[in-house]
PDB file of C-alpha atoms in Angstrom:
ATOM      1  CA  GLU A 368       0.008  -0.003  -0.045  1.00 53.00           C
ATOM      2  CA  VAL A 369       1.207   3.498  -0.856  1.00 56.00           C
ATOM      3  CA  GLU A 370       1.174   6.074   1.886  1.00 63.00           C
ATOM      4  CA  ASP A 371      -1.125   9.011   1.324  1.00 67.00           C
ATOM      5  CA  TYR A 372       0.707  12.336   1.778  1.00 62.00           C
ATOM      6  CA  SER A 373      -1.967  14.479   0.148  1.00 64.00           C
ATOM      7  CA  ASP A 374      -2.671  16.295   3.396  1.00 64.00           C
ATOM      8  CA  LEU A 375       0.838  17.665   3.647  1.00 60.00           C
ATOM      9  CA  ASP A 376       1.165  21.448   3.354  1.00 58.00           C
ATOM     10  CA  TYR A 377       3.203  22.411   0.383  1.00 53.00           C
ATOM     11  CA  ASN A 378       2.974  24.564  -2.678  1.00 48.00           C
ATOM     12  CA  LYS A 379       1.562  22.223  -5.327  1.00 53.00           C
ATOM     13  CA  ARG A 380       1.893  24.712  -8.257  1.00 52.00           C
ATOM     14  CA  GLY A 381       5.600  25.312  -7.873  1.00 50.00           C
ATOM     15  CA  GLU A 382       5.573  29.088  -7.256  1.00 47.00           C
ATOM     16  CA  LYS A 383       8.712  30.954  -6.296  1.00 49.00           C
ATOM     17  CA  ASP A 384       8.352  30.240  -2.564  1.00 51.00           C
ATOM     18  CA  LYS A 385       8.240  26.507  -2.800  1.00 58.00           C
ATOM     19  CA  LYS A 386       7.598  24.773   0.501  1.00 63.00           C
ATOM     20  CA  TRP A 387       8.395  21.126  -0.042  1.00 67.00           C
ATOM     21  CA  PRO A 388       6.800  18.663   2.470  1.00 72.00           C
ATOM     22  CA  LYS A 389       9.053  17.290   5.234  1.00 74.00           C
ATOM     23  CA  CYS A 390       9.517  13.587   5.800  1.00 78.00           C
ATOM     24  CA  PRO A 391       6.972  12.465   8.384  1.00 78.00           C
ATOM     25  CA  ARG A 392       9.509  10.004   9.883  1.00 82.00           C
ATOM     26  CA  CYS A 393      12.627  12.179  10.376  1.00 85.00           C
ATOM     27  CA  LYS A 394      10.822  15.592  10.240  1.00 79.00           C
ATOM     28  CA  THR A 395      13.870  17.235   8.524  1.00 80.00           C
ATOM     29  CA  GLY A 396      14.335  15.568   5.075  1.00 79.00           C
ATOM     30  CA  MET A 397      12.387  16.622   2.016  1.00 76.00           C
ATOM     31  CA  LEU A 398       9.664  14.225   0.927  1.00 76.00           C
ATOM     32  CA  ARG A 399       9.789  13.694  -2.772  1.00 73.00           C
ATOM     33  CA  PRO A 400       8.734  11.050  -5.262  1.00 72.00           C
ATOM     34  CA  LYS A 401      11.151   8.362  -6.388  1.00 74.00           C
ATOM     35  CA  VAL A 402      11.462   9.823  -9.838  1.00 76.00           C
ATOM     36  CA  VAL A 403      13.907  11.836 -11.880  1.00 78.00           C
ATOM     37  CA  LEU A 404      12.794  15.424 -11.794  1.00 75.00           C
ATOM     38  CA  PHE A 405      13.523  17.954 -14.580  1.00 73.00           C
ATOM     39  CA  GLY A 406      17.188  18.884 -14.578  1.00 79.00           C
ATOM     40  CA  GLU A 407      18.337  15.863 -12.584  1.00 82.00           C
ATOM     41  CA  SER A 408      20.642  13.183 -13.831  1.00 85.00           C
ATOM     42  CA  LEU A 409      19.435   9.720 -14.575  1.00 87.00           C
ATOM     43  CA  ASP A 410      20.694   6.857 -12.363  1.00 88.00           C
ATOM     44  CA  MET A 411      23.134   4.961 -14.570  1.00 92.00           C
ATOM     45  CA  THR A 412      22.460   1.685 -12.685  1.00 93.00           C
ATOM     46  CA  LYS A 413      18.764   1.974 -13.510  1.00 90.00           C
ATOM     47  CA  LEU A 414      19.528   2.767 -17.158  1.00 91.00           C
ATOM     48  CA  ARG A 415      21.719  -0.379 -17.346  1.00 95.00           C
ATOM     49  CA  THR A 416      18.891  -2.358 -15.862  1.00 95.00           C
ATOM     50  CA  LEU A 417      16.414  -0.895 -18.466  1.00 94.00           C
ATOM     51  CA  SER A 418      18.874  -1.749 -21.236  1.00 95.00           C
ATOM     52  CA  LYS A 419      19.215  -5.379 -20.100  1.00 97.00           C
ATOM     53  CA  GLN A 420      15.406  -5.635 -19.815  1.00 95.00           C
ATOM     54  CA  CYS A 421      15.031  -4.229 -23.349  1.00 95.00           C
ATOM     55  CA  ASP A 422      17.409  -6.929 -24.611  1.00 96.00           C
ATOM     56  CA  LEU A 423      15.250  -9.616 -22.951  1.00 96.00           C
ATOM     57  CA  GLY A 424      11.962  -8.199 -24.284  1.00 94.00           C
ATOM     58  CA  PHE A 425       8.606  -7.603 -22.723  1.00 93.00           C
ATOM     59  CA  ASP A 426       5.245  -9.346 -22.559  1.00 95.00           C
ATOM     60  CA  ALA A 427       3.548  -5.872 -22.482  1.00 96.00           C
ATOM     61  CA  VAL A 428       4.513  -2.263 -21.938  1.00 96.00           C
ATOM     62  CA  ILE A 429       2.339   0.151 -20.046  1.00 95.00           C
ATOM     63  CA  SER A 430       3.557   3.743 -20.308  1.00 94.00           C
ATOM     64  CA  VAL A 431       1.992   5.696 -17.394  1.00 93.00           C
ATOM     65  CA  GLY A 432       1.925   9.422 -16.846  1.00 85.00           C
ATOM     66  CA  THR A 433       4.696  10.563 -19.149  1.00 84.00           C
ATOM     67  CA  THR A 434       4.996  12.664 -22.209  1.00 88.00           C
ATOM     68  CA  SER A 435       7.347   9.982 -23.756  1.00 89.00           C
ATOM     69  CA  VAL A 436       9.561  12.608 -25.212  1.00 88.00           C
ATOM     70  CA  PHE A 437      12.774  11.062 -23.873  1.00 87.00           C
ATOM     71  CA  GLU A 438      14.101   8.057 -25.871  1.00 90.00           C
ATOM     72  CA  TYR A 439      14.685   5.860 -22.846  1.00 90.00           C
ATOM     73  CA  ILE A 440      10.918   6.102 -22.108  1.00 90.00           C
ATOM     74  CA  ALA A 441       9.675   5.649 -25.717  1.00 95.00           C
ATOM     75  CA  TYR A 442      12.129   2.894 -26.742  1.00 95.00           C
ATOM     76  CA  PRO A 443      10.520   0.045 -24.733  1.00 96.00           C
ATOM     77  CA  VAL A 444       7.144   0.976 -26.217  1.00 96.00           C
ATOM     78  CA  HIS A 445       8.552   0.773 -29.711  1.00 96.00           C
ATOM     79  CA  LEU A 446      10.305  -2.581 -28.967  1.00 96.00           C
ATOM     80  CA  ALA A 447       7.053  -4.025 -27.725  1.00 96.00           C
ATOM     81  CA  VAL A 448       5.229  -2.759 -30.823  1.00 97.00           C
ATOM     82  CA  GLN A 449       7.837  -4.350 -33.071  1.00 96.00           C
ATOM     83  CA  ALA A 450       7.480  -7.642 -31.173  1.00 96.00           C
ATOM     84  CA  ASP A 451       3.678  -7.488 -31.453  1.00 97.00           C
ATOM     85  CA  LYS A 452       3.209  -7.234 -27.711  1.00 97.00           C
ATOM     86  CA  LEU A 453       0.470  -5.320 -25.938  1.00 96.00           C
ATOM     87  CA  THR A 454       1.198  -1.550 -25.501  1.00 97.00           C
ATOM     88  CA  VAL A 455      -0.843   0.840 -23.398  1.00 96.00           C
ATOM     89  CA  GLU A 456      -0.396   4.561 -22.849  1.00 95.00           C
ATOM     90  CA  VAL A 457      -1.975   6.206 -19.807  1.00 95.00           C
ATOM     91  CA  ASN A 458      -1.920   9.985 -20.032  1.00 93.00           C
ATOM     92  CA  PRO A 459      -4.737  12.554 -19.621  1.00 92.00           C
ATOM     93  CA  GLY A 460      -2.810  15.170 -21.588  1.00 90.00           C
ATOM     94  CA  PRO A 461      -2.429  15.700 -25.312  1.00 92.00           C
ATOM     95  CA  GLU A 462      -1.005  13.025 -27.580  1.00 93.00           C
ATOM     96  CA  THR A 463       2.620  12.021 -27.129  1.00 93.00           C
ATOM     97  CA  PRO A 464       5.236  10.592 -29.487  1.00 94.00           C
ATOM     98  CA  VAL A 465       3.960   7.066 -28.759  1.00 96.00           C
ATOM     99  CA  SER A 466       0.195   7.741 -28.919  1.00 96.00           C
ATOM    100  CA  ASP A 467      -0.062   6.718 -32.582  1.00 96.00           C
ATOM    101  CA  VAL A 468       1.684   3.367 -32.088  1.00 97.00           C
ATOM    102  CA  VAL A 469       0.224   1.975 -28.812  1.00 97.00           C
ATOM    103  CA  ASP A 470      -2.620  -0.556 -28.880  1.00 97.00           C
ATOM    104  CA  VAL A 471      -4.627   1.271 -26.207  1.00 96.00           C
ATOM    105  CA  ARG A 472      -4.573   4.916 -25.147  1.00 96.00           C
ATOM    106  CA  VAL A 473      -6.195   5.591 -21.782  1.00 94.00           C
ATOM    107  CA  PRO A 474      -6.919   9.310 -21.326  1.00 93.00           C
ATOM    108  CA  HIS A 475      -6.927   9.274 -17.518  1.00 92.00           C
ATOM    109  CA  GLY A 476      -4.513  10.222 -14.797  1.00 90.00           C
ATOM    110  CA  ALA A 477      -1.939   7.764 -13.474  1.00 89.00           C
ATOM    111  CA  ALA A 478      -3.398   7.463 -10.003  1.00 88.00           C
ATOM    112  CA  GLU A 479      -6.901   6.817 -11.228  1.00 89.00           C
ATOM    113  CA  PHE A 480      -5.808   4.308 -13.786  1.00 91.00           C
ATOM    114  CA  LEU A 481      -3.383   2.405 -11.432  1.00 90.00           C
ATOM    115  CA  ASP A 482      -6.073   2.242  -8.748  1.00 90.00           C
ATOM    116  CA  HIS A 483      -8.528   0.675 -11.243  1.00 89.00           C
ATOM    117  CA  LEU A 484      -5.815  -1.666 -12.565  1.00 88.00           C
ATOM    118  CA  ALA A 485      -4.938  -2.825  -9.004  1.00 88.00           C
ATOM    119  CA  GLN A 486      -8.644  -3.392  -8.313  1.00 88.00           C
ATOM    120  CA  LEU A 487      -8.962  -5.338 -11.594  1.00 86.00           C
ATOM    121  CA  LEU A 488      -5.953  -7.517 -10.876  1.00 85.00           C
ATOM    122  CA  LEU A 489      -6.951  -8.183  -7.218  1.00 87.00           C
ATOM    123  CA  THR A 490     -10.594  -8.995  -8.056  1.00 87.00           C
ATOM    124  CA  ARG A 491     -10.292 -10.101 -11.627  1.00 78.00           C
ATOM    125  CA  LYS A 492     -13.480  -8.143 -12.375  1.00 61.00           C
ATOM    126  CA  GLN A 493     -13.844  -5.433 -14.900  1.00 58.00           C
ATOM    127  CA  VAL A 494     -13.818  -2.046 -13.157  1.00 53.00           C
ATOM    128  CA  LEU A 495     -13.289   0.486 -15.990  1.00 53.00           C
TER     129      LEU A 495
END
């Protein structure tokens, strides 16, 4: 289960006076998602893992909540398409570079979709 931090007080629109939420455990560290934010470097270990996985191939690729403008994000989608594997894009925004090649495009937010997917997998009933 993912902890819900939606009640934490911070500036969600990124104005000049950002107040990032503090870690509820240590009370001093900044709480942040486990993602690469704009301007940060990619973790080379994770990129090597992605490269190895791309070499092995995929049964399906679900691209969730990304604009897919970076090659390392779009590449697995294109590999799956070439291998005739299921591809899904989940993004409420405008079309992305992979929108025209995926099998299914879901125009919903990541949290909503992943919650429904989890329910579907846990109950094996159709929830969308």
